[in-house]
PDB file of C-alpha atoms and ligand atoms in Angstrom:
ATOM      1  CA  UNK E 212      -4.831 -45.000  35.652  1.00 77.00           C
ATOM      2  CA  UNK E 213      -1.836 -46.996  36.879  1.00 89.00           C
ATOM      3  CA  UNK E 214      -0.593 -45.863  40.276  1.00 92.00           C
ATOM      4  CA  UNK E 215       2.022 -47.354  42.560  1.00 93.00           C
ATOM      5  CA  UNK E 216       0.281 -50.688  43.290  1.00 91.00           C
ATOM      6  CA  UNK E 217      -0.525 -51.292  39.627  1.00 92.00           C
ATOM      7  CA  UNK E 218       2.970 -50.289  38.495  1.00 95.00           C
ATOM      8  CA  UNK E 219       4.461 -52.538  41.194  1.00 95.00           C
ATOM      9  CA  UNK E 220       2.384 -55.441  39.859  1.00 94.00           C
ATOM     10  CA  UNK E 221       3.414 -54.619  36.279  1.00 96.00           C
ATOM     11  CA  UNK E 222       7.098 -54.433  37.263  1.00 97.00           C
ATOM     12  CA  UNK E 223       6.795 -57.859  38.873  1.00 96.00           C
ATOM     13  CA  UNK E 224       5.418 -59.320  35.625  1.00 97.00           C
ATOM     14  CA  UNK E 225       8.170 -57.573  33.698  1.00 98.00           C
ATOM     15  CA  UNK E 226      10.799 -58.978  36.048  1.00 98.00           C
ATOM     16  CA  UNK E 227       9.484 -62.500  35.574  1.00 98.00           C
ATOM     17  CA  UNK E 228       9.430 -62.148  31.791  1.00 98.00           C
ATOM     18  CA  UNK E 229      12.683 -60.267  31.194  1.00 98.00           C
ATOM     19  CA  UNK E 230      15.327 -60.435  33.917  1.00 98.00           C
ATOM     20  CA  UNK E 231      18.383 -62.423  32.888  1.00 98.00           C
ATOM     21  CA  UNK E 232      17.343 -62.430  29.237  1.00 98.00           C
ATOM     22  CA  UNK E 233      18.925 -60.577  26.313  1.00 98.00           C
ATOM     23  CA  UNK E 234      17.372 -57.797  24.253  1.00 98.00           C
ATOM     24  CA  UNK E 235      16.952 -58.640  20.562  1.00 98.00           C
ATOM     25  CA  UNK E 236      15.321 -55.321  19.673  1.00 98.00           C
ATOM     26  CA  UNK E 237      13.440 -52.373  21.111  1.00 98.00           C
ATOM     27  CA  UNK E 238      10.809 -51.126  18.676  1.00 98.00           C
ATOM     28  CA  UNK E 239       8.510 -48.117  18.690  1.00 97.00           C
ATOM     29  CA  UNK E 240       5.392 -48.198  16.551  1.00 97.00           C
ATOM     30  CA  UNK E 241       3.811 -44.827  17.286  1.00 97.00           C
ATOM     31  CA  UNK E 242       5.323 -41.452  16.252  1.00 97.00           C
ATOM     32  CA  UNK E 243       4.735 -39.955  19.727  1.00 96.00           C
ATOM     33  CA  UNK E 244       6.905 -42.656  21.305  1.00 96.00           C
ATOM     34  CA  UNK E 245       9.426 -42.628  18.459  1.00 96.00           C
ATOM     35  CA  UNK E 246      10.156 -38.953  19.162  1.00 95.00           C
ATOM     36  CA  UNK E 247      11.642 -39.980  22.520  1.00 94.00           C
ATOM     37  CA  UNK E 248      13.283 -43.141  21.232  1.00 97.00           C
ATOM     38  CA  UNK E 249      14.512 -43.191  17.658  1.00 96.00           C
ATOM     39  CA  UNK E 250      15.347 -46.523  15.992  1.00 95.00           C
ATOM     40  CA  UNK E 251      19.071 -45.543  16.105  1.00 96.00           C
ATOM     41  CA  UNK E 252      18.891 -44.833  19.817  1.00 96.00           C
ATOM     42  CA  UNK E 253      16.951 -48.059  20.405  1.00 98.00           C
ATOM     43  CA  UNK E 254      19.902 -50.026  18.974  1.00 98.00           C
ATOM     44  CA  UNK E 255      21.885 -49.249  22.146  1.00 97.00           C
ATOM     45  CA  UNK E 256      19.895 -51.953  23.924  1.00 98.00           C
ATOM     46  CA  UNK E 257      20.396 -54.635  21.296  1.00 98.00           C
ATOM     47  CA  UNK E 258      22.413 -57.604  22.525  1.00 98.00           C
ATOM     48  CA  UNK E 259      22.478 -56.401  26.135  1.00 98.00           C
ATOM     49  CA  UNK E 260      21.346 -58.628  28.975  1.00 98.00           C
ATOM     50  CA  UNK E 261      18.642 -57.275  31.302  1.00 98.00           C
ATOM     51  CA  UNK E 262      20.206 -57.481  34.747  1.00 98.00           C
ATOM     52  CA  UNK E 263      17.351 -56.132  36.875  1.00 98.00           C
ATOM     53  CA  UNK E 264      14.026 -54.354  36.901  1.00 98.00           C
ATOM     54  CA  UNK E 265      13.532 -51.342  39.137  1.00 97.00           C
ATOM     55  CA  UNK E 266      10.351 -49.469  39.960  1.00 97.00           C
ATOM     56  CA  UNK E 267      11.087 -45.839  40.784  1.00 96.00           C
ATOM     57  CA  UNK E 268       7.816 -44.088  41.632  1.00 95.00           C
ATOM     58  CA  UNK E 269       5.651 -44.866  38.635  1.00 96.00           C
ATOM     59  CA  UNK E 270       8.641 -45.400  36.331  1.00 97.00           C
ATOM     60  CA  UNK E 271       9.900 -48.858  35.444  1.00 98.00           C
ATOM     61  CA  UNK E 272      13.574 -49.226  34.570  1.00 98.00           C
ATOM     62  CA  UNK E 273      15.151 -52.201  32.850  1.00 98.00           C
ATOM     63  CA  UNK E 274      18.806 -52.076  33.830  1.00 98.00           C
ATOM     64  CA  UNK E 275      21.114 -53.398  31.122  1.00 98.00           C
ATOM     65  CA  UNK E 276      24.484 -55.077  31.530  1.00 98.00           C
ATOM     66  CA  UNK E 277      26.541 -52.129  30.228  1.00 98.00           C
ATOM     67  CA  UNK E 278      24.946 -49.691  32.686  1.00 97.00           C
ATOM     68  CA  UNK E 279      22.347 -48.329  30.264  1.00 98.00           C
ATOM     69  CA  UNK E 280      18.646 -48.516  31.143  1.00 98.00           C
ATOM     70  CA  UNK E 281      15.378 -48.769  29.250  1.00 98.00           C
ATOM     71  CA  UNK E 282      13.090 -46.312  31.062  1.00 98.00           C
ATOM     72  CA  UNK E 283       9.327 -46.620  30.775  1.00 98.00           C
ATOM     73  CA  UNK E 284       6.265 -44.842  32.155  1.00 97.00           C
ATOM     74  CA  UNK E 285       2.659 -45.920  31.639  1.00 96.00           C
ATOM     75  CA  UNK E 286       1.150 -42.412  32.129  1.00 94.00           C
ATOM     76  CA  UNK E 287      -2.660 -42.717  31.953  1.00 90.00           C
ATOM     77  CA  UNK E 288      -3.374 -46.065  30.308  1.00 91.00           C
ATOM     78  CA  UNK E 289      -0.256 -48.082  29.610  1.00 96.00           C
ATOM     79  CA  UNK E 290       0.274 -51.716  30.461  1.00 96.00           C
ATOM     80  CA  UNK E 291       2.490 -54.634  29.478  1.00 97.00           C
ATOM     81  CA  UNK E 292       1.302 -57.407  27.255  1.00 97.00           C
ATOM     82  CA  UNK E 293       3.685 -60.317  27.491  1.00 98.00           C
ATOM     83  CA  UNK E 294       3.703 -62.811  24.659  1.00 98.00           C
ATOM     84  CA  UNK E 295       5.833 -64.241  21.867  1.00 98.00           C
ATOM     85  CA  UNK E 296       7.339 -62.454  18.886  1.00 98.00           C
ATOM     86  CA  UNK E 297       5.346 -64.874  16.705  1.00 97.00           C
ATOM     87  CA  UNK E 298       2.019 -63.610  18.171  1.00 97.00           C
ATOM     88  CA  UNK E 299       0.082 -60.987  16.208  1.00 98.00           C
ATOM     89  CA  UNK E 300       0.948 -57.537  17.492  1.00 97.00           C
ATOM     90  CA  UNK E 301      -1.674 -56.020  19.817  1.00 97.00           C
ATOM     91  CA  UNK E 302      -3.735 -53.357  18.057  1.00 97.00           C
ATOM     92  CA  UNK E 303      -2.646 -50.739  20.594  1.00 97.00           C
ATOM     93  CA  UNK E 304       0.986 -51.851  20.991  1.00 98.00           C
ATOM     94  CA  UNK E 305       2.978 -48.592  20.916  1.00 98.00           C
ATOM     95  CA  UNK E 306       6.395 -50.122  21.536  1.00 98.00           C
ATOM     96  CA  UNK E 307       7.865 -53.552  22.160  1.00 98.00           C
ATOM     97  CA  UNK E 308      10.901 -55.019  23.828  1.00 98.00           C
ATOM     98  CA  UNK E 309      11.806 -58.236  22.023  1.00 98.00           C
ATOM     99  CA  UNK E 310      14.073 -60.754  23.687  1.00 98.00           C
ATOM    100  CA  UNK E 311      16.362 -63.310  22.079  1.00 98.00           C
ATOM    101  CA  UNK E 312      14.331 -66.196  23.561  1.00 98.00           C
ATOM    102  CA  UNK E 313      11.282 -65.120  21.522  1.00 98.00           C
ATOM    103  CA  UNK E 314       9.514 -63.207  24.285  1.00 98.00           C
ATOM    104  CA  UNK E 315       7.840 -59.983  23.233  1.00 98.00           C
ATOM    105  CA  UNK E 316       6.906 -57.429  25.862  1.00 98.00           C
ATOM    106  CA  UNK E 317       4.513 -54.960  24.278  1.00 98.00           C
ATOM    107  CA  UNK E 318       3.736 -51.559  25.727  1.00 98.00           C
ATOM    108  CA  UNK E 319       0.008 -51.400  25.095  1.00 97.00           C
ATOM    109  CA  UNK E 320      -1.718 -48.050  25.421  1.00 96.00           C
ATOM    110  CA  UNK E 321      -4.959 -46.979  23.762  1.00 94.00           C
ATOM    111  CA  UNK E 322      -4.069 -43.292  23.960  1.00 94.00           C
ATOM    112  CA  UNK E 323      -0.350 -43.620  23.164  1.00 96.00           C
ATOM    113  CA  UNK E 324       0.674 -41.368  26.061  1.00 96.00           C
ATOM    114  CA  UNK E 325       3.104 -43.894  27.537  1.00 97.00           C
ATOM    115  CA  UNK E 326       6.813 -43.282  27.317  1.00 97.00           C
ATOM    116  CA  UNK E 327       9.843 -45.396  26.591  1.00 98.00           C
ATOM    117  CA  UNK E 328      13.385 -44.141  26.315  1.00 98.00           C
ATOM    118  CA  UNK E 329      16.946 -45.300  26.873  1.00 98.00           C
ATOM    119  CA  UNK E 330      19.315 -43.656  29.331  1.00 97.00           C
ATOM    120  CA  UNK E 331      23.033 -44.223  28.789  1.00 97.00           C
ATOM    121  CA  UNK E 332      25.095 -45.017  31.837  1.00 95.00           C
ATOM    122  CA  UNK E 333      25.290 -41.890  34.008  1.00 92.00           C
ATOM    123  CA  UNK E 334      22.293 -40.216  32.333  1.00 93.00           C
ATOM    124  CA  UNK E 335      18.826 -40.020  33.836  1.00 94.00           C
ATOM    125  CA  UNK E 336      15.594 -38.876  32.280  1.00 93.00           C
ATOM    126  CA  UNK E 337      13.697 -39.820  35.444  1.00 95.00           C
ATOM    127  CA  UNK E 338      12.770 -36.565  37.203  1.00 93.00           C
ATOM    128  CA  UNK E 339      13.779 -35.998  40.816  1.00 94.00           C
ATOM    129  CA  UNK E 340      11.291 -37.959  42.883  1.00 96.00           C
ATOM    130  CA  UNK E 341      10.277 -37.720  46.498  1.00 97.00           C
ATOM    131  CA  UNK E 342      10.338 -40.669  48.858  1.00 97.00           C
ATOM    132  CA  UNK E 343       8.412 -43.661  47.574  1.00 96.00           C
ATOM    133  CA  UNK E 344       4.879 -43.719  48.959  1.00 96.00           C
ATOM    134  CA  UNK E 345       5.332 -47.393  49.865  1.00 94.00           C
ATOM    135  CA  UNK E 346       8.697 -46.848  51.577  1.00 94.00           C
ATOM    136  CA  UNK E 347       8.989 -48.022  55.186  1.00 93.00           C
ATOM    137  CA  UNK E 348      10.920 -44.762  55.765  1.00 95.00           C
ATOM    138  CA  UNK E 349       7.776 -42.708  55.222  1.00 96.00           C
ATOM    139  CA  UNK E 350       6.827 -41.030  58.498  1.00 97.00           C
ATOM    140  CA  UNK E 351       4.656 -38.069  59.479  1.00 98.00           C
ATOM    141  CA  UNK E 352       7.852 -36.079  60.172  1.00 98.00           C
ATOM    142  CA  UNK E 353       9.146 -36.816  56.674  1.00 97.00           C
ATOM    143  CA  UNK E 354       5.819 -35.836  55.116  1.00 97.00           C
ATOM    144  CA  UNK E 355       5.671 -32.614  57.150  1.00 97.00           C
ATOM    145  CA  UNK E 356       9.090 -31.611  55.836  1.00 97.00           C
ATOM    146  CA  UNK E 357       8.220 -32.586  52.240  1.00 97.00           C
ATOM    147  CA  UNK E 358       5.021 -30.518  52.387  1.00 97.00           C
ATOM    148  CA  UNK E 359       6.461 -27.557  54.283  1.00 96.00           C
ATOM    149  CA  UNK E 360       6.981 -25.324  51.245  1.00 91.00           C
ATOM    150  CA  UNK E 361       3.886 -26.370  49.297  1.00 94.00           C
ATOM    151  CA  UNK E 362       1.411 -23.519  49.090  1.00 94.00           C
ATOM    152  CA  UNK E 363      -1.225 -25.707  47.450  1.00 96.00           C
ATOM    153  CA  UNK E 364      -3.986 -28.027  48.620  1.00 97.00           C
ATOM    154  CA  UNK E 365      -2.939 -31.296  50.220  1.00 98.00           C
ATOM    155  CA  UNK E 366      -4.445 -33.396  47.402  1.00 98.00           C
ATOM    156  CA  UNK E 367      -2.437 -31.895  44.489  1.00 98.00           C
ATOM    157  CA  UNK E 368       0.609 -31.825  46.805  1.00 98.00           C
ATOM    158  CA  UNK E 369       0.318 -35.583  47.407  1.00 97.00           C
ATOM    159  CA  UNK E 370       0.146 -36.147  43.653  1.00 96.00           C
ATOM    160  CA  UNK E 371       3.329 -34.106  43.114  1.00 96.00           C
ATOM    161  CA  UNK E 372       5.909 -36.832  42.452  1.00 96.00           C
ATOM    162  CA  UNK E 373       8.688 -34.667  43.904  1.00 96.00           C
ATOM    163  CA  UNK E 374       6.846 -34.674  47.267  1.00 97.00           C
ATOM    164  CA  UNK E 375       5.984 -38.356  47.316  1.00 96.00           C
ATOM    165  CA  UNK E 376       6.506 -40.816  44.460  1.00 96.00           C
ATOM    166  CA  UNK E 377       3.773 -43.170  43.334  1.00 94.00           C
ATOM    167  CA  UNK E 378       0.485 -41.592  44.382  1.00 95.00           C
ATOM    168  CA  UNK E 379      -1.973 -40.526  41.712  1.00 93.00           C
ATOM    169  CA  UNK E 380      -5.511 -39.265  41.596  1.00 94.00           C
ATOM    170  CA  UNK E 381      -7.251 -42.372  42.930  1.00 93.00           C
ATOM    171  CA  UNK E 382      -5.085 -43.263  45.905  1.00 94.00           C
ATOM    172  CA  UNK E 383      -4.460 -39.650  46.952  1.00 97.00           C
ATOM    173  CA  UNK E 384      -8.248 -39.204  47.238  1.00 97.00           C
ATOM    174  CA  UNK E 385      -8.710 -42.529  49.032  1.00 96.00           C
ATOM    175  CA  UNK E 386      -5.907 -41.807  51.536  1.00 97.00           C
ATOM    176  CA  UNK E 387      -7.343 -38.375  52.359  1.00 98.00           C
ATOM    177  CA  UNK E 388     -10.774 -39.905  52.946  1.00 97.00           C
ATOM    178  CA  UNK E 389      -9.295 -42.545  55.263  1.00 96.00           C
ATOM    179  CA  UNK E 390      -7.411 -39.856  57.213  1.00 97.00           C
ATOM    180  CA  UNK E 391     -10.478 -37.570  57.323  1.00 97.00           C
ATOM    181  CA  UNK E 392      -8.606 -34.660  55.762  1.00 98.00           C
ATOM    182  CA  UNK E 393     -10.137 -32.210  53.294  1.00 98.00           C
ATOM    183  CA  UNK E 394      -8.334 -32.319  49.928  1.00 98.00           C
ATOM    184  CA  UNK E 395      -8.457 -28.504  50.018  1.00 98.00           C
ATOM    185  CA  UNK E 396      -6.513 -28.227  53.304  1.00 98.00           C
ATOM    186  CA  UNK E 397      -3.322 -26.165  52.743  1.00 98.00           C
ATOM    187  CA  UNK E 398      -0.547 -28.753  52.379  1.00 98.00           C
ATOM    188  CA  UNK E 399       1.936 -26.980  54.645  1.00 97.00           C
ATOM    189  CA  UNK E 400      -0.561 -26.498  57.461  1.00 97.00           C
ATOM    190  CA  UNK E 401      -1.937 -29.994  58.046  1.00 97.00           C
ATOM    191  CA  UNK E 402      -1.379 -30.631  61.769  1.00 97.00           C
ATOM    192  CA  UNK E 403       0.877 -33.445  62.946  1.00 97.00           C
ATOM    193  CA  UNK E 404      -1.821 -35.801  64.301  1.00 97.00           C
ATOM    194  CA  UNK E 405      -3.586 -35.589  60.919  1.00 97.00           C
ATOM    195  CA  UNK E 406      -0.311 -36.262  59.107  1.00 98.00           C
ATOM    196  CA  UNK E 407       0.175 -39.356  61.242  1.00 97.00           C
ATOM    197  CA  UNK E 408      -3.265 -40.595  60.189  1.00 97.00           C
ATOM    198  CA  UNK E 409      -2.448 -39.701  56.601  1.00 98.00           C
ATOM    199  CA  UNK E 410       0.787 -41.710  56.594  1.00 97.00           C
ATOM    200  CA  UNK E 411      -1.102 -44.745  57.951  1.00 95.00           C
ATOM    201  CA  UNK E 412      -3.736 -44.217  55.254  1.00 96.00           C
ATOM    202  CA  UNK E 413      -1.114 -43.966  52.475  1.00 96.00           C
ATOM    203  CA  UNK E 414       0.519 -47.171  53.718  1.00 94.00           C
ATOM    204  CA  UNK E 415      -2.886 -48.819  53.728  1.00 92.00           C
ATOM    205  CA  UNK E 416      -3.747 -47.837  50.162  1.00 91.00           C
ATOM    206  CA  UNK E 417      -0.388 -48.476  48.487  1.00 90.00           C
ATOM    207  CA  UNK E 418       1.393 -50.837  50.864  1.00 78.00           C
ATOM    208  CA  UNK E 419       2.353 -54.339  49.742  1.00 72.00           C
ATOM    209  CA  UNK E 420      -0.376 -55.820  51.931  1.00 66.00           C
ATOM    210  CA  UNK E 421      -3.022 -53.372  50.790  1.00 65.00           C
ATOM    211  CA  UNK E 422      -6.323 -55.123  50.298  1.00 58.00           C
ATOM    212  CA  UNK E 423      -7.521 -52.125  48.336  1.00 60.00           C
ATOM    213  CA  UNK E 424      -4.559 -52.314  45.968  1.00 52.00           C
ATOM    214  CA  UNK E 425      -4.772 -56.033  45.384  1.00 47.00           C
ATOM    215  CA  UNK E 426      -8.431 -55.679  44.562  1.00 49.00           C
ATOM    216  CA  UNK E 427      -7.812 -52.720  42.314  1.00 48.00           C
ATOM    217  CA  UNK E 428      -5.300 -54.616  40.204  1.00 47.00           C
ATOM    218  CA  UNK E 429      -8.079 -57.007  39.229  1.00 45.00           C
ATOM    219  CA  UNK E 430      -8.910 -54.661  36.350  1.00 47.00           C
ATOM    220  CA  UNK E 431     -11.411 -52.275  37.835  1.00 48.00           C
ATOM    221  CA  UNK E 432     -12.901 -54.862  40.188  1.00 42.00           C
ATOM    222  CA  UNK E 433     -11.991 -52.712  43.143  1.00 47.00           C
ATOM    223  CA  UNK E 434     -13.737 -49.673  41.789  1.00 51.00           C
ATOM    224  CA  UNK E 435     -16.656 -50.820  43.884  1.00 64.00           C
ATOM    225  CA  UNK E 436     -14.401 -50.962  46.920  1.00 80.00           C
ATOM    226  CA  UNK E 437     -13.131 -47.417  46.607  1.00 89.00           C
ATOM    227  CA  UNK E 438     -14.518 -45.040  49.209  1.00 94.00           C
ATOM    228  CA  UNK E 439     -14.671 -41.790  47.273  1.00 96.00           C
ATOM    229  CA  UNK E 440     -13.029 -42.025  43.861  1.00 94.00           C
ATOM    230  CA  UNK E 441     -15.613 -41.770  41.054  1.00 94.00           C
ATOM    231  CA  UNK E 442     -18.494 -41.857  43.573  1.00 95.00           C
ATOM    232  CA  UNK E 443     -19.904 -38.346  43.136  1.00 97.00           C
ATOM    233  CA  UNK E 444     -23.440 -38.079  44.550  1.00 97.00           C
ATOM    234  CA  UNK E 445     -23.240 -41.442  46.330  1.00 97.00           C
ATOM    235  CA  UNK E 446     -23.419 -41.794  50.116  1.00 97.00           C
ATOM    236  CA  UNK E 447     -20.223 -41.677  52.175  1.00 97.00           C
ATOM    237  CA  UNK E 448     -19.471 -45.073  53.719  1.00 95.00           C
ATOM    238  CA  UNK E 449     -18.507 -43.411  56.990  1.00 96.00           C
ATOM    239  CA  UNK E 450     -20.980 -40.579  57.633  1.00 97.00           C
ATOM    240  CA  UNK E 451     -23.667 -41.080  54.976  1.00 96.00           C
ATOM    241  CA  UNK E 452     -23.010 -37.614  53.520  1.00 97.00           C
ATOM    242  CA  UNK E 453     -22.912 -37.096  49.783  1.00 98.00           C
ATOM    243  CA  UNK E 454     -19.595 -37.548  47.957  1.00 98.00           C
ATOM    244  CA  UNK E 455     -18.673 -34.362  46.096  1.00 98.00           C
ATOM    245  CA  UNK E 456     -16.426 -33.704  43.124  1.00 98.00           C
ATOM    246  CA  UNK E 457     -14.306 -30.586  42.682  1.00 98.00           C
ATOM    247  CA  UNK E 458     -11.485 -29.746  40.287  1.00 97.00           C
ATOM    248  CA  UNK E 459      -7.971 -29.223  41.644  1.00 96.00           C
ATOM    249  CA  UNK E 460      -4.969 -28.570  39.402  1.00 93.00           C
ATOM    250  CA  UNK E 461      -7.066 -29.639  36.424  1.00 94.00           C
ATOM    251  CA  UNK E 462      -7.982 -33.021  37.911  1.00 95.00           C
ATOM    252  CA  UNK E 463     -11.189 -34.260  39.517  1.00 96.00           C
ATOM    253  CA  UNK E 464     -11.074 -34.633  43.275  1.00 98.00           C
ATOM    254  CA  UNK E 465     -13.686 -36.771  45.024  1.00 98.00           C
ATOM    255  CA  UNK E 466     -14.252 -36.331  48.754  1.00 98.00           C
ATOM    256  CA  UNK E 467     -16.851 -36.239  51.505  1.00 98.00           C
ATOM    257  CA  UNK E 468     -17.445 -32.652  52.668  1.00 98.00           C
ATOM    258  CA  UNK E 469     -19.227 -34.128  55.710  1.00 97.00           C
ATOM    259  CA  UNK E 470     -16.328 -35.947  57.341  1.00 97.00           C
ATOM    260  CA  UNK E 471     -13.204 -34.664  55.535  1.00 97.00           C
ATOM    261  CA  UNK E 472     -12.557 -31.402  57.295  1.00 90.00           C
TER     262      UNK E 472
HETATM  263 ZN1   ZN S  68     -18.353 -38.764  55.099  1.00 60.88          ZN
END
């Protein structure tokens, strides 16, 4: 489940492989992705130089020289596979960006839930996003304001990309554990000292120097380092209590009822 740190790492690989190069073709191989990007629409990108890569929340944008942008989102399982156009296509390649130097950037996704589209200059299919979770501008005051009208639990509120961009199920749970906040706490009523702890925790889990994040990007290696996520029934590393799992907004939430109050 790619969240901000994984998407940041993916965008870095994309930048290295694509920036400054020219698009030969953008191809979609799966009908679900083709619905959002028809072959005719994909032709807009052909012959355009990729001027920069931008990560916006969990979206990755390839800005093109004429002001258009290739907009991608990994959703639950997506990732880039970077190779050559002469390589055999990955079994789960759902789309590919081919460059004139022979580089092929495949969007690989077992479940084909990823998205790729092209925005013309002035258009944007990226929804309105809150402040980036890794932004240095993130403060407790900012978070208080962003949460002030949210009549939901703090955990689903943190995953709402219009509140804060980049956090998903894993890091929202980990940050709440670090800050000792119950995921069920009403989002608009979390007191200021707790929000201060929460902001520090968010910066720890998604920040550029996050040890947790760098471990997590090693393909699941960090799963063992996570404090609560996917650890139902196991002992809490802080209080020894048993990690519980509940469902919030249709998603599993892992937390320690002993020390997250
Ligand atoms: Zn605990």
